[in-house]
Short mmCIF file of C-alpha atoms and ligand atoms in Angstrom, two decimals:
data_model
loop_
_atom_site.label_atom_id
_atom_site.label_comp_id
_atom_site.label_asym_id
_atom_site.label_seq_id
_atom_site.Cartn_x
_atom_site.Cartn_y
_atom_site.Cartn_z
CA MET M 1 24.00 9.00 -26.73
CA GLU M 2 25.48 8.22 -23.30
CA ARG M 3 22.81 7.85 -20.66
CA LYS M 4 22.73 10.17 -17.65
CA VAL M 5 23.65 8.71 -14.24
CA VAL M 6 21.77 9.34 -11.00
CA LEU M 7 22.93 8.37 -7.52
CA ILE M 8 20.07 7.79 -5.08
CA THR M 9 21.04 7.32 -1.43
CA GLY M 10 18.80 4.90 0.48
CA GLY M 11 17.53 3.46 -2.79
CA SER M 12 16.77 -0.02 -1.48
CA ARG M 13 13.30 0.73 -0.12
CA GLY M 14 10.46 3.25 -0.01
CA ILE M 15 10.77 6.58 -1.82
CA GLY M 16 14.35 5.89 -2.94
CA ALA M 17 13.44 2.55 -4.51
CA ALA M 18 10.42 4.07 -6.28
CA THR M 19 12.65 6.85 -7.60
CA ALA M 20 15.23 4.33 -8.84
CA ARG M 21 12.63 2.30 -10.72
CA MET M 22 11.01 5.40 -12.25
CA ALA M 23 14.41 6.85 -13.25
CA ALA M 24 15.27 3.64 -15.07
CA HIS M 25 12.00 3.73 -17.00
CA ARG M 26 12.88 7.29 -18.04
CA GLY M 27 16.29 6.23 -19.35
CA TRP M 28 18.67 6.97 -16.48
CA ASP M 29 21.48 4.68 -15.36
CA VAL M 30 21.00 4.24 -11.62
CA VAL M 31 23.30 3.85 -8.63
CA ILE M 32 21.64 3.21 -5.29
CA SER M 33 23.15 3.07 -1.85
CA TYR M 34 21.74 1.17 1.09
CA GLN M 35 22.75 0.50 4.67
CA HIS M 36 21.61 -2.99 5.72
CA GLN M 37 19.08 -4.51 3.33
CA ARG M 38 21.18 -6.00 0.52
CA ASP M 39 18.35 -8.23 -0.77
CA ALA M 40 16.02 -5.25 -1.18
CA ALA M 41 18.80 -3.32 -2.94
CA GLU M 42 19.51 -6.21 -5.30
CA ALA M 43 15.79 -6.46 -6.14
CA VAL M 44 15.81 -2.78 -7.16
CA VAL M 45 18.94 -3.35 -9.25
CA ALA M 46 17.22 -6.26 -11.03
CA ASP M 47 14.16 -4.10 -11.79
CA VAL M 48 16.33 -1.28 -13.15
CA GLN M 49 18.19 -3.71 -15.39
CA LEU M 50 14.87 -5.13 -16.63
CA ALA M 51 13.98 -1.60 -17.73
CA GLY M 52 17.11 -1.69 -19.91
CA THR M 53 19.48 0.66 -18.10
CA ARG M 54 22.58 0.02 -16.00
CA ALA M 55 22.36 -0.33 -12.22
CA LEU M 56 24.68 -0.66 -9.24
CA ALA M 57 23.98 -1.03 -5.51
CA VAL M 58 26.63 -0.01 -2.98
CA GLN M 59 26.48 -0.46 0.79
CA ALA M 60 27.37 2.86 2.42
CA ASP M 61 26.23 4.60 5.60
CA VAL M 62 25.66 8.22 4.51
CA GLY M 63 26.67 9.36 7.97
CA ASP M 64 30.17 7.89 7.55
CA GLU M 65 32.48 10.04 5.43
CA ALA M 66 34.82 7.21 4.43
CA GLU M 67 31.89 5.10 3.23
CA VAL M 68 30.46 8.03 1.24
CA LEU M 69 33.85 8.59 -0.41
CA ALA M 70 33.95 4.90 -1.36
CA LEU M 71 30.40 5.17 -2.74
CA PHE M 72 31.30 8.09 -5.01
CA GLY M 73 34.53 6.28 -5.95
CA ALA M 74 32.42 3.35 -7.14
CA VAL M 75 30.30 5.70 -9.27
CA ASP M 76 33.48 7.17 -10.80
CA ALA M 77 34.97 3.75 -11.47
CA GLN M 78 31.90 2.10 -12.96
CA PHE M 79 30.07 4.95 -14.67
CA GLY M 80 32.63 7.73 -15.11
CA ARG M 81 30.01 10.46 -14.82
CA LEU M 82 27.37 11.81 -12.43
CA ASP M 83 24.41 13.92 -13.52
CA ALA M 84 22.09 13.89 -10.50
CA LEU M 85 22.16 13.14 -6.77
CA VAL M 86 19.05 12.34 -4.77
CA ASN M 87 19.82 12.82 -1.07
CA ASN M 88 17.10 10.45 0.07
CA ALA M 89 18.54 8.29 2.89
CA GLY M 90 16.91 9.31 6.15
CA VAL M 91 15.83 8.00 9.54
CA VAL M 92 13.30 8.73 12.25
CA ASP M 93 13.30 7.51 15.84
CA ARG M 94 10.63 6.58 18.38
CA ALA M 95 8.11 9.27 19.26
CA GLN M 96 9.55 11.31 22.15
CA THR M 97 9.33 14.79 23.57
CA VAL M 98 12.41 17.01 23.46
CA ALA M 99 12.56 16.66 27.24
CA GLU M 100 13.23 12.93 26.79
CA MET M 101 15.83 13.03 24.00
CA SER M 102 19.37 11.72 24.54
CA VAL M 103 22.45 13.21 22.91
CA GLN M 104 23.06 9.87 21.15
CA ARG M 105 19.65 10.12 19.51
CA LEU M 106 20.23 13.74 18.46
CA GLU M 107 23.66 12.94 17.03
CA ARG M 108 22.31 10.06 14.92
CA MET M 109 19.39 12.16 13.68
CA PHE M 110 21.61 15.00 12.48
CA ARG M 111 24.48 12.76 11.31
CA VAL M 112 22.30 10.74 8.93
CA ASN M 113 19.65 13.27 7.86
CA THR M 114 21.74 16.44 7.70
CA ILE M 115 25.49 15.78 7.73
CA GLY M 116 25.12 12.75 5.44
CA SER M 117 23.26 14.89 2.90
CA PHE M 118 25.94 17.60 3.16
CA ILE M 119 28.79 15.14 2.52
CA CYS M 120 26.99 13.63 -0.48
CA ALA M 121 26.16 17.11 -1.85
CA ARG M 122 29.81 18.12 -1.47
CA GLU M 123 31.01 15.10 -3.42
CA ALA M 124 28.39 15.65 -6.11
CA VAL M 125 29.32 19.33 -6.50
CA ARG M 126 33.00 18.40 -6.83
CA ARG M 127 32.08 16.16 -9.77
CA MET M 128 29.26 18.11 -11.47
CA SER M 129 30.34 21.75 -11.14
CA THR M 130 31.45 23.35 -14.38
CA ARG M 131 34.02 25.20 -12.23
CA HIS M 132 35.58 21.81 -11.41
CA GLY M 133 35.46 20.63 -15.04
CA GLY M 134 32.08 18.90 -14.74
CA ARG M 135 29.06 19.24 -17.04
CA GLY M 136 26.52 20.46 -14.47
CA GLY M 137 23.69 18.50 -12.90
CA ALA M 138 20.92 18.41 -10.32
CA ILE M 139 20.69 17.71 -6.60
CA VAL M 140 17.34 16.81 -5.05
CA ASN M 141 17.15 16.72 -1.26
CA VAL M 142 14.40 14.64 0.30
CA SER M 143 13.32 16.77 3.23
CA SER M 144 9.95 16.44 5.01
CA ILE M 145 6.81 18.44 5.61
CA ALA M 146 7.85 17.96 9.27
CA SER M 147 10.23 20.87 8.75
CA ARG M 148 7.14 23.10 8.35
CA LEU M 149 5.02 21.40 11.00
CA GLY M 150 7.69 20.84 13.69
CA ALA M 151 6.47 17.32 14.66
CA PRO M 152 5.74 18.18 18.32
CA GLY M 153 5.59 15.23 20.70
CA GLN M 154 6.91 12.91 18.01
CA TYR M 155 10.27 13.94 16.60
CA VAL M 156 11.17 17.60 16.77
CA ASP M 157 14.79 16.45 16.26
CA TYR M 158 13.92 14.92 12.88
CA ALA M 159 11.95 18.03 11.87
CA ALA M 160 14.90 20.23 12.83
CA ALA M 161 17.37 18.04 10.92
CA LYS M 162 15.14 18.36 7.83
CA GLY M 163 14.82 22.10 8.46
CA ALA M 164 18.61 22.31 8.19
CA LEU M 165 18.36 20.43 4.91
CA ASP M 166 15.86 23.01 3.63
CA VAL M 167 18.30 25.81 4.42
CA MET M 168 21.15 23.89 2.79
CA THR M 169 18.93 23.61 -0.30
CA LEU M 170 18.43 27.38 -0.44
CA GLY M 171 22.07 28.27 0.21
CA LEU M 172 23.72 25.66 -1.97
CA ALA M 173 21.31 26.41 -4.81
CA LYS M 174 22.55 30.01 -4.89
CA GLU M 175 26.17 28.97 -4.34
CA VAL M 176 26.31 26.69 -7.39
CA ALA M 177 23.66 28.21 -9.66
CA ALA M 178 26.33 29.71 -11.93
CA GLN M 179 28.21 26.38 -11.98
CA GLY M 180 25.50 24.46 -13.85
CA ILE M 181 24.00 22.77 -10.80
CA ARG M 182 20.39 23.11 -9.65
CA VAL M 183 19.52 22.22 -6.04
CA ASN M 184 15.92 21.63 -4.95
CA ALA M 185 14.06 19.70 -2.28
CA VAL M 186 10.84 17.76 -1.95
CA ARG M 187 8.99 17.80 1.36
CA PRO M 188 6.80 14.68 1.54
CA GLY M 189 3.96 14.36 4.03
CA LEU M 190 2.61 11.02 5.23
CA ILE M 191 3.89 8.47 2.73
CA GLU M 192 3.24 4.72 2.88
CA THR M 193 6.71 3.24 3.50
CA ASP M 194 8.54 1.22 6.16
CA ILE M 195 9.89 4.34 7.88
CA HIS M 196 6.89 4.57 10.23
CA ALA M 197 7.40 1.01 11.52
CA SER M 198 11.08 1.80 12.05
CA GLY M 199 9.92 4.58 14.39
CA GLY M 200 7.66 2.15 16.27
CA GLN M 201 4.41 3.38 14.62
CA PRO M 202 3.48 0.86 11.91
CA ASP M 203 -0.10 2.19 11.80
CA ARG M 204 0.94 5.87 11.57
CA VAL M 205 -0.28 6.52 8.02
CA GLU M 206 -3.64 4.85 8.62
CA ARG M 207 -4.08 6.63 11.95
CA LEU M 208 -3.20 10.13 10.73
CA ALA M 209 -4.61 9.99 7.19
CA PRO M 210 -7.99 11.50 8.27
CA ASN M 211 -6.10 14.68 9.30
CA VAL M 212 -4.72 15.13 5.78
CA PRO M 213 -6.88 17.45 3.64
CA MET M 214 -6.81 14.86 0.83
CA GLN M 215 -7.89 12.23 3.41
CA ARG M 216 -5.19 9.69 2.55
CA GLY M 217 -1.51 8.89 2.80
CA GLY M 218 0.65 9.27 -0.28
CA ARG M 219 2.46 6.62 -2.29
CA ALA M 220 6.23 6.56 -2.77
CA GLU M 221 5.67 6.92 -6.53
CA GLU M 222 3.84 10.20 -5.97
CA VAL M 223 7.03 11.61 -4.41
CA ALA M 224 9.26 9.98 -7.02
CA ASP M 225 7.34 11.76 -9.77
CA ALA M 226 8.33 15.15 -8.35
CA ILE M 227 11.92 14.05 -7.76
CA LEU M 228 12.17 12.92 -11.39
CA TRP M 229 10.85 16.29 -12.56
CA LEU M 230 13.41 18.16 -10.43
CA MET M 231 16.20 15.91 -11.81
CA SER M 232 15.13 16.42 -15.39
CA ASP M 233 15.60 19.15 -17.98
CA GLY M 234 11.87 19.88 -17.58
CA SER M 235 12.75 21.92 -14.47
CA HIS M 236 15.61 23.85 -16.12
CA TYR M 237 14.84 27.21 -14.49
CA THR M 238 13.92 25.82 -11.06
CA THR M 239 16.48 25.99 -8.26
CA GLY M 240 16.31 26.60 -4.52
CA SER M 241 12.69 25.39 -4.48
CA LEU M 242 11.05 23.37 -1.71
CA VAL M 243 8.22 21.33 -3.24
CA ASP M 244 5.61 20.15 -0.73
CA ILE M 245 4.04 16.77 -1.53
CA SER M 246 1.71 16.23 1.36
CA GLY M 247 -1.89 16.05 0.16
CA GLY M 248 -2.45 19.59 1.45
CA ASN M 249 -1.09 18.91 4.94
CA LEU M 250 0.95 22.10 5.38
P1 NAP Q 301 12.39 3.86 4.38
O1 NAP Q 301 11.31 3.13 3.65
O2 NAP Q 301 12.61 3.61 5.83
O3 NAP Q 301 13.76 3.65 3.58
C1 NAP Q 301 14.92 4.26 4.08
C2 NAP Q 301 16.05 4.03 3.10
O4 NAP Q 301 17.21 4.73 3.59
C3 NAP Q 301 16.45 2.57 2.98
O5 NAP Q 301 16.90 2.35 1.67
C4 NAP Q 301 17.61 2.45 3.98
O6 NAP Q 301 18.54 1.43 3.66
C5 NAP Q 301 18.26 3.81 3.79
N1 NAP Q 301 19.05 4.27 4.92
C6 NAP Q 301 18.65 4.47 6.20
N2 NAP Q 301 19.67 4.91 6.95
C7 NAP Q 301 20.74 4.99 6.12
C8 NAP Q 301 22.08 5.37 6.29
N3 NAP Q 301 22.57 5.78 7.48
N4 NAP Q 301 22.91 5.31 5.22
C9 NAP Q 301 22.45 4.91 4.01
N5 NAP Q 301 21.19 4.54 3.80
C10 NAP Q 301 20.35 4.57 4.84
O7 NAP Q 301 12.18 5.44 4.25
P2 NAP Q 301 11.31 6.36 3.26
O8 NAP Q 301 10.00 6.60 3.90
O9 NAP Q 301 11.38 5.86 1.88
O10 NAP Q 301 12.13 7.72 3.42
C11 NAP Q 301 13.00 8.22 2.42
C12 NAP Q 301 13.23 9.69 2.72
O11 NAP Q 301 11.97 10.36 2.72
C13 NAP Q 301 13.84 9.94 4.10
O12 NAP Q 301 14.79 10.98 4.00
C14 NAP Q 301 12.65 10.38 4.93
O13 NAP Q 301 13.03 11.22 5.99
C15 NAP Q 301 11.85 11.12 3.89
N6 NAP Q 301 10.42 11.26 4.24
C16 NAP Q 301 9.62 10.18 4.35
C17 NAP Q 301 8.28 10.36 4.68
C18 NAP Q 301 7.31 9.22 4.83
O14 NAP Q 301 6.19 9.44 5.32
N7 NAP Q 301 7.66 8.00 4.41
C19 NAP Q 301 7.79 11.66 4.91
C20 NAP Q 301 8.64 12.73 4.78
C21 NAP Q 301 9.96 12.53 4.44
P3 NAP Q 301 18.27 -0.13 4.14
O15 NAP Q 301 17.17 -0.66 3.25
O16 NAP Q 301 19.58 -0.81 3.88
O17 NAP Q 301 17.89 -0.06 5.58
#
């Protein structure tokens, strides 16, 4: 039987990389996109291939429509099918108050985290919808528990961009439910990845872990587990759901 194909944006590191490796072990062919870190992306590809499934890494900024179109074109050319999209690529910025935020910062935050996810979802729907001749599929958006908490004094812009992604999840889920596509989101809490250092807070997980009811940060694999469930037939009747994975930090 032909294997199913998943496209994971931002699959070179962190939650995306953990999802790619886990998907391969569960029999999926895997396409990952990345922005800058080719070596990290190639290491994920090598791990996926070791697990015995096919893998491809494509450089594409999710906030750039032409690059996203080229990414989906590569999936079409090399795999000829798409069964799941994980909208995982995302960025934070330095901790700032709203009073300090520049328009450039706001535009980047929404372009990558929100508009990028919309463009990828659009391209996935065009391929997977039974109305467009596809065979159905699943979209999993990687949001954040910040959309519940608001992230005051740190990155309200990021929280708001993820809040928009939550609403897209609800609306698109209903829009395409009768077209064979399920759309869900995970909302991770404090997860041990490089994203905190990229926002200038390398010690963020360690510092804030005592505030988490479970008293620890989470691992990327603990988020990947939920993403894999939402991609799989095991969640057949689940759509429009926002699954919080935050050790009780709500
Ligand atoms: P990470 O370790 O910083 O990895 C980010 C990934 O996204 C990398 O693969 C990076 O590619 C890619 N990426 C960044 N900007 C991109 C762009 N414009 N176009 C394409 N790819 C891009 O982050 P993470 O912690 O795994 O986060 C993954 C998702 O989880 C994000 O959406 C994040 O908001 C969300 N999340 C994370 C946490 C957490 O505590 N870690 C909590 C809640 C939500 P390169 O390797 O090429 O740079």
